[in-house]
Short mmCIF file of C-alpha atoms in Angstrom, two decimals:
data_model
loop_
_atom_site.label_atom_id
_atom_site.label_comp_id
_atom_site.label_asym_id
_atom_site.label_seq_id
_atom_site.Cartn_x
_atom_site.Cartn_y
_atom_site.Cartn_z
CA MET E 72 108.16 107.41 114.36
CA GLY E 73 105.22 107.60 116.77
CA SER E 74 104.23 104.31 118.39
CA GLY E 75 100.78 104.29 116.75
CA LEU E 76 102.15 104.97 113.28
CA LYS E 77 104.97 102.47 113.79
CA PHE E 78 102.40 99.82 114.72
CA VAL E 79 100.37 100.54 111.58
CA PHE E 80 103.47 100.32 109.41
CA VAL E 81 104.59 97.02 110.95
CA VAL E 82 101.07 95.62 110.48
CA PHE E 83 101.25 96.64 106.80
CA LEU E 84 104.51 94.78 106.27
CA LEU E 85 103.64 91.63 108.19
CA LEU E 86 100.25 91.24 106.53
CA GLN E 87 101.70 91.73 103.10
CA LEU E 88 104.61 89.35 103.68
CA LEU E 89 102.02 86.72 104.56
CA ASN E 90 100.11 87.63 101.42
CA PHE E 91 103.03 86.67 99.11
CA ASN E 92 101.92 89.01 96.31
CA LYS E 93 98.95 87.05 94.95
CA GLY E 94 99.15 88.68 91.54
CA ASN E 95 98.60 92.15 90.16
CA LYS E 96 96.14 93.15 87.44
CA VAL E 97 95.92 95.94 84.89
CA GLY E 98 92.53 96.57 83.33
CA VAL E 99 90.90 99.34 81.33
CA ALA E 100 87.83 101.50 82.00
CA TYR E 101 85.45 101.37 79.03
CA GLY E 102 83.51 104.61 79.08
CA LYS E 103 80.89 105.24 76.40
CA ASP E 104 80.19 108.97 76.71
CA ALA E 105 80.65 109.49 72.97
CA THR E 106 78.73 109.48 69.70
CA ASN E 107 81.32 107.78 67.51
CA LEU E 108 82.32 104.56 69.27
CA PRO E 109 82.52 101.14 67.58
CA SER E 110 79.91 98.47 68.28
CA PRO E 111 80.42 96.34 71.41
CA ASP E 112 81.03 93.27 69.20
CA ARG E 113 83.96 95.03 67.53
CA VAL E 114 85.20 96.26 70.92
CA ALA E 115 85.19 92.67 72.19
CA GLN E 116 87.41 91.65 69.28
CA LEU E 117 89.75 94.58 69.92
CA VAL E 118 90.03 93.89 73.64
CA GLN E 119 90.86 90.22 73.11
CA SER E 120 93.36 90.95 70.33
CA ARG E 121 95.24 93.33 72.66
CA ASN E 122 95.21 90.89 75.59
CA ILE E 123 93.16 93.20 77.82
CA GLN E 124 91.77 90.82 80.43
CA TYR E 125 89.93 93.18 82.80
CA LEU E 126 87.33 95.81 81.90
CA ARG E 127 85.29 98.29 83.88
CA ILE E 128 82.01 99.63 82.53
CA TYR E 129 79.84 102.16 84.32
CA ASP E 130 76.48 100.46 83.80
CA THR E 131 75.12 97.07 82.75
CA ASP E 132 74.73 97.74 79.04
CA PRO E 133 73.19 94.51 77.63
CA GLN E 134 74.92 94.93 74.27
CA VAL E 135 78.32 95.07 75.96
CA LEU E 136 77.61 92.16 78.31
CA ASN E 137 76.33 90.04 75.42
CA ALA E 138 79.33 90.87 73.26
CA PHE E 139 81.75 89.63 75.92
CA LYS E 140 80.04 86.33 76.69
CA ASN E 141 82.49 83.44 76.84
CA THR E 142 85.51 85.65 76.22
CA GLY E 143 86.91 85.20 79.74
CA VAL E 144 87.36 88.96 80.13
CA GLU E 145 86.62 89.87 83.76
CA PHE E 146 84.07 92.63 84.20
CA THR E 147 83.39 95.29 86.78
CA VAL E 148 79.90 96.63 86.09
CA GLY E 149 78.39 99.76 87.59
CA VAL E 150 75.34 101.52 88.95
CA HIS E 151 75.01 105.22 88.11
CA ASN E 152 74.71 107.80 90.88
CA SER E 153 71.36 108.79 89.39
CA ASP E 154 70.05 105.28 90.10
CA LEU E 155 70.92 105.34 93.81
CA PRO E 156 67.49 106.66 94.93
CA ALA E 157 65.78 103.71 93.22
CA PHE E 158 68.33 101.34 94.77
CA GLN E 159 67.06 102.18 98.25
CA SER E 160 64.25 99.72 97.47
CA GLN E 161 65.15 96.04 97.75
CA SER E 162 62.45 95.08 95.25
CA ASN E 163 63.92 97.50 92.68
CA VAL E 164 67.39 96.07 93.23
CA ASP E 165 66.09 92.51 92.95
CA SER E 166 64.43 93.37 89.64
CA TRP E 167 67.62 95.03 88.37
CA PHE E 168 69.64 91.99 89.40
CA ARG E 169 67.28 89.57 87.64
CA ASN E 170 67.29 91.63 84.44
CA SER E 171 70.78 93.12 84.33
CA ILE E 172 73.12 90.54 85.93
CA LEU E 173 71.69 87.03 85.92
CA PRO E 174 70.97 86.79 82.16
CA TYR E 175 74.67 87.30 81.43
CA TYR E 176 76.47 85.66 84.32
CA PRO E 177 78.68 83.60 84.26
CA ALA E 178 79.04 83.53 80.46
CA THR E 179 80.10 87.15 80.93
CA LYS E 180 82.59 86.98 83.77
CA ILE E 181 81.24 89.64 86.15
CA THR E 182 83.41 89.77 89.27
CA GLN E 183 82.71 93.23 90.75
CA ILE E 184 79.85 95.73 90.97
CA THR E 185 80.57 99.40 91.68
CA VAL E 186 77.55 101.11 93.19
CA GLY E 187 77.95 104.78 92.37
CA ASN E 188 81.12 106.57 91.29
CA GLU E 189 82.89 109.38 93.19
CA VAL E 190 79.86 110.04 95.37
CA ASN E 191 82.11 112.24 97.55
CA GLU E 192 82.25 114.66 94.60
CA SER E 193 78.62 114.40 93.54
CA GLY E 194 77.23 117.50 95.28
CA ASP E 195 73.86 115.79 95.77
CA ASN E 196 72.56 113.15 98.17
CA SER E 197 74.46 110.25 96.59
CA ALA E 198 76.91 109.85 99.49
CA ASN E 199 74.03 109.26 101.91
CA LEU E 200 72.44 106.71 99.61
CA VAL E 201 75.40 104.63 98.50
CA VAL E 202 75.90 102.22 101.44
CA PRO E 203 72.19 101.29 101.80
CA ALA E 204 72.16 100.66 98.03
CA MET E 205 75.25 98.46 98.33
CA ARG E 206 73.64 96.45 101.10
CA ASN E 207 70.60 95.83 98.90
CA VAL E 208 72.83 94.64 96.06
CA VAL E 209 74.59 92.20 98.40
CA SER E 210 71.20 90.92 99.58
CA ALA E 211 70.30 90.16 95.97
CA LEU E 212 73.63 88.40 95.46
CA LYS E 213 73.11 86.30 98.58
CA ARG E 214 69.73 85.06 97.37
CA ALA E 215 71.47 83.83 94.22
CA GLY E 216 74.42 82.39 96.17
CA LEU E 217 76.85 84.73 94.39
CA GLN E 218 78.03 86.94 97.26
CA ASP E 219 81.46 85.26 97.30
CA ARG E 220 81.90 85.40 93.52
CA ILE E 221 80.87 89.00 92.86
CA LYS E 222 82.16 91.72 95.16
CA VAL E 223 80.36 95.02 95.76
CA SER E 224 82.04 98.36 96.41
CA THR E 225 82.01 102.01 95.32
CA SER E 226 84.81 104.08 93.83
CA LEU E 227 85.73 107.34 95.57
CA SER E 228 87.87 110.18 94.27
CA PHE E 229 91.27 111.02 95.78
CA GLY E 230 89.56 114.13 97.13
CA VAL E 231 88.19 112.00 99.95
CA LEU E 232 91.54 112.65 101.70
CA SER E 233 92.24 115.91 103.48
CA LYS E 234 95.97 115.27 103.94
CA THR E 235 98.19 113.36 101.52
CA TYR E 236 101.78 114.41 102.24
CA PRO E 237 103.82 112.76 103.50
CA PRO E 238 101.97 109.49 102.69
CA SER E 239 102.29 108.26 106.28
CA GLU E 240 100.05 111.13 107.37
CA GLY E 241 97.34 110.32 104.85
CA THR E 242 94.02 111.27 106.46
CA PHE E 243 90.43 111.09 105.34
CA ASP E 244 88.51 114.35 105.20
CA SER E 245 86.32 114.49 108.31
CA ARG E 246 83.51 115.94 106.21
CA PHE E 247 83.03 112.46 104.73
CA ALA E 248 83.01 110.53 108.01
CA TYR E 249 79.26 110.00 107.66
CA VAL E 250 79.84 107.86 104.55
CA LEU E 251 83.33 106.47 105.26
CA ASN E 252 82.50 104.84 108.57
CA PRO E 253 79.56 102.77 107.29
CA LEU E 254 81.38 102.15 104.00
CA LEU E 255 84.49 100.68 105.63
CA GLN E 256 82.32 98.61 107.93
CA PHE E 257 80.41 97.27 104.90
CA LEU E 258 83.63 96.47 103.02
CA ARG E 259 85.07 94.62 106.00
CA GLU E 260 81.87 92.61 106.54
CA ASN E 261 81.68 91.55 102.90
CA GLY E 262 85.37 91.08 102.07
CA SER E 263 85.18 93.82 99.44
CA PRO E 264 88.02 96.13 98.37
CA PHE E 265 88.28 99.85 98.94
CA MET E 266 88.12 101.51 95.51
CA VAL E 267 89.65 104.86 94.62
CA ASN E 268 90.32 106.88 91.46
CA LEU E 269 93.88 108.29 91.31
CA TYR E 270 95.07 110.87 88.82
CA PRO E 271 98.69 111.95 89.47
CA TYR E 272 98.36 114.15 86.37
CA PHE E 273 96.44 116.70 88.43
CA ALA E 274 99.35 116.93 90.88
CA ILE E 275 101.91 118.05 88.30
CA ASP E 276 101.69 121.64 89.57
CA ASP E 277 102.81 120.41 93.02
CA SER E 278 105.47 118.06 91.72
CA SER E 279 107.40 117.44 88.51
CA LEU E 280 106.40 115.81 85.24
CA GLU E 281 109.05 113.10 85.63
CA PHE E 282 107.83 112.16 89.12
CA VAL E 283 104.30 111.76 87.75
CA LEU E 284 105.46 109.73 84.72
CA PHE E 285 107.40 107.12 86.78
CA GLU E 286 110.62 108.55 85.29
CA PRO E 287 113.83 109.27 87.26
CA SER E 288 113.27 112.53 89.08
CA PRO E 289 114.94 114.70 91.72
CA GLN E 290 111.45 114.93 93.24
CA ALA E 291 111.90 111.45 94.75
CA TYR E 292 111.82 111.65 98.54
CA VAL E 293 111.89 109.67 101.77
CA ASP E 294 108.90 109.82 104.09
CA PRO E 295 110.40 111.31 107.28
CA LYS E 296 108.18 109.23 109.58
CA THR E 297 108.57 105.80 107.97
CA GLY E 298 111.88 105.95 106.11
CA LEU E 299 110.14 104.75 102.95
CA ARG E 300 111.39 106.11 99.63
CA TYR E 301 108.94 107.31 96.98
CA ASP E 302 110.07 107.44 93.34
CA ASN E 303 106.72 108.32 91.74
CA MET E 304 103.51 110.16 92.52
CA PHE E 305 101.26 107.12 91.99
CA ASP E 306 102.84 105.19 94.87
CA ALA E 307 102.80 108.27 97.10
CA GLN E 308 99.09 108.88 96.49
CA LEU E 309 98.11 105.24 96.87
CA ASP E 310 100.04 104.87 100.13
CA ALA E 311 98.36 108.02 101.44
CA VAL E 312 95.09 106.13 100.89
CA HIS E 313 96.53 103.02 102.57
CA TYR E 314 97.53 104.98 105.67
CA ALA E 315 94.20 106.83 105.78
CA ILE E 316 92.37 103.49 105.77
CA ALA E 317 94.67 102.00 108.39
CA ASN E 318 94.25 105.00 110.68
CA GLN E 319 90.47 105.04 110.41
CA ARG E 320 88.81 103.85 113.60
CA PHE E 321 85.25 103.37 114.72
CA SER E 322 84.59 104.94 118.09
CA LEU E 323 82.73 101.87 119.38
CA THR E 324 84.76 98.97 117.97
CA ASP E 325 88.19 100.52 117.39
CA GLN E 326 88.56 98.30 114.34
CA ASN E 327 91.68 98.48 112.19
CA PHE E 328 91.40 98.33 108.40
CA GLY E 329 95.10 98.28 107.47
CA ASP E 330 94.82 94.91 105.70
CA MET E 331 91.95 95.95 103.42
CA LYS E 332 92.69 95.54 99.72
CA THR E 333 92.68 98.74 97.67
CA VAL E 334 91.83 98.81 93.95
CA VAL E 335 92.58 101.80 91.72
CA MET E 336 89.50 101.91 89.51
CA GLU E 337 90.68 104.84 87.37
CA THR E 338 94.08 106.26 86.54
CA GLY E 339 95.61 107.55 83.34
CA PHE E 340 97.00 110.51 81.46
CA PRO E 341 95.40 112.76 78.82
CA SER E 342 96.87 113.00 75.33
CA GLY E 343 95.47 116.43 74.45
CA GLY E 344 94.10 119.43 76.26
CA SER E 345 93.72 123.14 76.70
CA ARG E 346 96.43 125.79 76.86
CA SER E 347 96.59 125.97 80.64
CA PRO E 348 100.12 125.60 82.11
CA ARG E 349 99.41 122.11 83.40
CA ASP E 350 97.61 120.94 80.26
CA ARG E 351 100.66 121.64 78.12
CA HIS E 352 101.84 118.25 79.43
CA ALA E 353 98.79 116.50 77.95
CA THR E 354 100.54 114.96 74.95
CA ILE E 355 100.45 111.58 73.25
CA ASN E 356 104.06 110.90 74.23
CA ASN E 357 103.46 111.65 77.93
CA ALA E 358 100.28 109.56 77.93
CA MET E 359 102.24 106.67 76.45
CA LEU E 360 105.00 107.07 79.05
CA TYR E 361 102.59 107.19 81.99
CA ASN E 362 100.49 104.20 80.97
CA SER E 363 103.36 102.01 79.76
CA ASN E 364 105.41 102.76 82.89
CA LEU E 365 102.34 102.11 85.03
CA ILE E 366 101.82 98.68 83.46
CA ARG E 367 105.49 97.85 83.94
CA HIS E 368 105.40 99.10 87.53
CA VAL E 369 102.34 97.04 88.42
CA THR E 370 103.11 93.78 86.62
CA SER E 371 106.86 93.30 86.33
CA GLY E 372 108.08 93.80 89.87
CA SER E 373 109.82 97.02 88.88
CA GLY E 374 108.63 98.47 92.15
CA SER E 375 111.16 96.41 94.12
CA ARG E 376 113.08 98.41 96.65
CA THR E 377 115.14 98.13 99.82
CA THR E 378 113.40 99.54 102.86
CA ALA E 379 115.38 100.77 105.85
CA MET E 380 114.18 99.23 109.11
CA SER E 381 115.62 98.89 112.59
CA GLY E 382 118.06 96.01 112.63
CA GLY E 383 119.20 96.37 109.03
CA ASP E 384 117.98 96.60 105.45
CA PHE E 385 114.92 94.63 104.39
CA GLN E 386 114.26 93.70 100.76
CA VAL E 387 110.66 93.93 99.55
CA MET E 388 109.16 93.44 96.11
CA SER E 389 106.44 95.08 93.97
CA GLY E 390 103.36 96.80 95.39
CA THR E 391 103.88 100.21 96.99
CA PRO E 392 106.46 101.13 99.64
CA ALA E 393 103.97 100.72 102.50
CA MET E 394 102.22 97.67 100.98
CA PRO E 395 105.23 95.99 99.36
CA ASN E 396 103.73 92.57 98.69
CA GLY E 397 100.09 93.51 98.39
CA GLU E 398 97.92 92.88 95.37
CA LEU E 399 97.90 95.94 93.15
CA ASP E 400 94.96 96.15 90.74
CA VAL E 401 94.59 99.21 88.53
CA TYR E 402 92.30 100.24 85.67
CA ILE E 403 93.55 102.64 83.02
CA PHE E 404 91.14 105.36 81.99
CA SER E 405 90.08 104.98 79.29
CA LEU E 406 89.58 102.64 76.34
CA PHE E 407 88.48 105.37 73.89
CA ASP E 408 88.38 109.14 73.63
CA GLU E 409 84.89 110.36 74.56
CA ASN E 410 83.61 113.36 72.61
CA GLN E 411 80.64 114.05 74.90
CA LYS E 412 82.57 114.45 78.14
CA GLN E 413 81.66 117.62 80.00
CA GLY E 414 84.26 120.05 81.31
CA SER E 415 87.61 121.17 79.93
CA GLU E 416 89.05 119.97 76.65
CA ILE E 417 91.25 117.32 78.24
CA GLU E 418 88.19 115.42 79.54
CA GLY E 419 87.59 113.83 76.15
CA ASN E 420 91.22 112.89 75.49
CA TRP E 421 92.12 110.06 77.86
CA GLY E 422 91.62 107.14 75.45
CA ILE E 423 94.33 104.65 74.55
CA PHE E 424 92.49 104.01 71.26
CA TYR E 425 90.84 106.33 68.78
CA PRO E 426 87.14 105.66 68.13
CA ASP E 427 88.11 103.92 64.85
CA MET E 428 89.98 101.40 67.07
CA THR E 429 93.46 102.38 65.90
CA SER E 430 96.07 102.66 68.64
CA LYS E 431 96.90 106.15 69.79
CA TYR E 432 100.30 104.85 70.88
CA ASN E 433 102.00 101.54 71.52
CA LEU E 434 100.79 100.01 74.78
CA GLU E 435 101.35 96.34 75.55
CA PHE E 436 99.36 94.48 78.16
CA PRO E 437 101.05 91.50 79.81
CA ARG E 438 100.32 88.19 78.15
CA GLY E 439 99.47 85.01 79.98
CA GLY E 440 98.07 86.66 83.10
CA THR E 441 95.12 84.28 83.30
CA ASN E 442 96.41 81.55 80.96
CA PRO E 443 100.14 81.08 81.53
CA SER E 444 100.06 77.52 80.19
CA GLY E 445 98.72 78.50 76.76
CA ARG E 446 95.72 76.19 77.19
CA SER E 447 92.41 76.55 75.39
CA TRP E 448 88.84 75.75 76.37
CA CYS E 449 85.67 75.16 74.35
CA VAL E 450 82.48 77.07 75.20
CA ALA E 451 79.08 77.74 73.69
CA SER E 452 78.78 80.66 71.29
CA SER E 453 76.44 83.41 72.50
CA GLN E 454 75.39 83.86 68.86
CA ALA E 455 74.03 80.31 68.50
CA GLN E 456 70.31 79.63 68.32
CA ASN E 457 68.86 78.02 71.45
CA SER E 458 67.41 75.13 69.44
CA ASP E 459 70.83 74.34 67.94
CA LEU E 460 72.52 74.66 71.33
CA GLN E 461 70.04 72.27 72.92
CA LYS E 462 70.65 69.66 70.21
CA ALA E 463 74.41 70.02 70.64
CA LEU E 464 74.13 69.77 74.42
CA ASP E 465 71.97 66.64 74.18
CA TRP E 466 74.52 65.07 71.84
CA ALA E 467 77.49 65.98 74.05
CA CYS E 468 75.89 64.52 77.17
CA GLY E 469 74.58 61.48 75.22
CA PRO E 470 76.46 59.95 72.28
CA GLY E 471 79.41 62.28 72.88
CA LYS E 472 79.91 60.78 76.36
CA ALA E 473 80.80 64.08 78.03
CA ASP E 474 80.61 63.99 81.82
CA CYS E 475 77.61 66.26 82.48
CA SER E 476 77.10 65.36 86.13
CA ALA E 477 78.34 68.78 87.32
CA ILE E 478 75.48 70.59 85.54
CA GLN E 479 72.73 68.55 87.17
CA PRO E 480 70.43 70.23 89.76
CA GLY E 481 72.24 70.87 93.03
CA LYS E 482 75.70 70.26 91.56
CA GLN E 483 78.56 72.75 91.40
CA CYS E 484 77.95 73.94 87.81
CA PHE E 485 74.14 73.91 87.73
CA GLN E 486 73.91 77.61 88.58
CA PRO E 487 73.28 79.70 86.64
CA ASP E 488 70.56 77.51 85.22
CA ASN E 489 70.72 78.54 81.57
CA LEU E 490 71.47 76.84 78.28
CA VAL E 491 74.68 78.69 77.37
CA SER E 492 76.28 77.94 80.73
CA HIS E 493 75.33 74.24 80.73
CA ALA E 494 76.34 73.77 77.09
CA SER E 495 79.68 75.48 77.72
CA PHE E 496 80.59 73.04 80.48
CA ALA E 497 79.52 70.01 78.47
CA PHE E 498 81.27 71.17 75.30
CA ASN E 499 84.53 71.76 77.17
CA ASN E 500 84.39 68.37 78.86
CA TYR E 501 84.04 66.68 75.46
CA TYR E 502 86.72 68.94 73.96
CA GLN E 503 89.34 68.15 76.60
CA LYS E 504 88.63 64.40 76.41
CA ASN E 505 89.07 64.42 72.64
CA GLY E 506 92.43 66.07 72.29
CA ALA E 507 91.43 69.76 72.49
CA THR E 508 91.46 69.96 68.70
CA ALA E 509 89.56 72.40 66.51
CA GLU E 510 87.36 69.53 65.30
CA ALA E 511 86.42 68.70 68.90
CA CYS E 512 85.03 72.23 69.38
CA ASN E 513 82.58 72.44 66.52
CA PHE E 514 79.18 71.19 67.68
CA GLY E 515 77.54 72.25 64.45
CA GLY E 516 78.95 75.76 64.66
CA THR E 517 77.52 76.44 68.13
CA ALA E 518 80.87 76.45 69.96
CA LYS E 519 84.13 78.35 69.95
CA ARG E 520 87.56 78.06 71.52
CA VAL E 521 88.69 80.59 74.14
CA TYR E 522 92.07 81.08 75.77
CA THR E 523 91.06 82.36 79.20
CA ASN E 524 89.91 79.82 81.78
CA PRO E 525 86.09 80.11 82.08
CA SER E 526 85.99 78.46 85.53
CA TYR E 527 84.05 80.26 88.24
CA GLY E 528 83.55 79.63 91.94
CA ASN E 529 83.50 75.87 92.53
CA CYS E 530 82.73 75.14 88.88
CA ILE E 531 86.06 74.11 87.38
CA TYR E 532 86.59 73.73 83.64
CA TYR E 533 89.31 71.07 83.32
#
């Protein structure tokens, strides 16, 4: 192993051992490029019933954001590539932020904003526009004091790499240096993750179906430069990204980015397709295998392995071979089939549910990820009338003797300054003090119980 590569690899391991595997997440991308999808209110019920705790949408659809108020589901919202020219103006971004984020936050738990999607594949000027747009979004967040609660990034395609095999030689395509250098600098400055879309399905022609599906395969191999063993294509692709990031340098600062978190914002497997040789693998059974094995791989520690190092064997757990104890967040594409997707037939067949909300196949999301204790909380219903909410809030903070000091001006739960947020905190305080019973979360029909902790930032719901 070359000295430079060996240094990068050792940095990977040391940083991740110090990280102690903070917790992995599996979410779902909720695309809406279809004419036959259920209403957002029904989708919210479906998502909660299936224990899906993380969603990505590609815009800031008000119907969706309203439907998920007080559910505890964490949201990544998006800005379309077509909006990037307008986002070069700070005043336009400020207006968008006031109208598209603040009315819903924190009742809708927005934690990430993706500015643009796969701009490296766009074929227009989006790649030049994305980082200035991201900086304007962060400026808007800073004015609201939310820059530490909502992270800003952009999701690139795997095509941003020019070399992917072996993973240790993962290299960014030099054609994209003009966007990668300022992007990585921005991510480092703002503590944001590097986001990438990974589709091992499209590598079946260069591999084997079993290797792509996380199944035992003779395709498994050891990286000749690191000694790391790869048992599936997902890990191999993601580590190629990790090494590409770690090897990226700025000519003036020589910064290293090997400890930057990476989030897989799209991955999945189609369940139907055309008659091309590769698309013959696009079946319901293979889609079920890929997604169920992915969930198991990410959440259960099934990625544990023994890594050969000088001085003896070293046991590492979860993550990928090069980032063994790193956080691994992935989003499965997609929630529903989308009948208006452009391109080949498989494009509309990535959903885990049919548009009528029936399951395409059995897929279980881990329970208790954000509520391992089984606790409940009481929050204001987004469907309640403001006049009824105000009366209930006045009663809770008055005769009900809830401690409402945290929602006073300047206190930790005052922002955002809106009725639903203030009522939610007061209702929960009363609820917890009075036995957390169903009767204690009534408030004239303006409240409801939830099972995901609604705390945010320094505002803690006890």
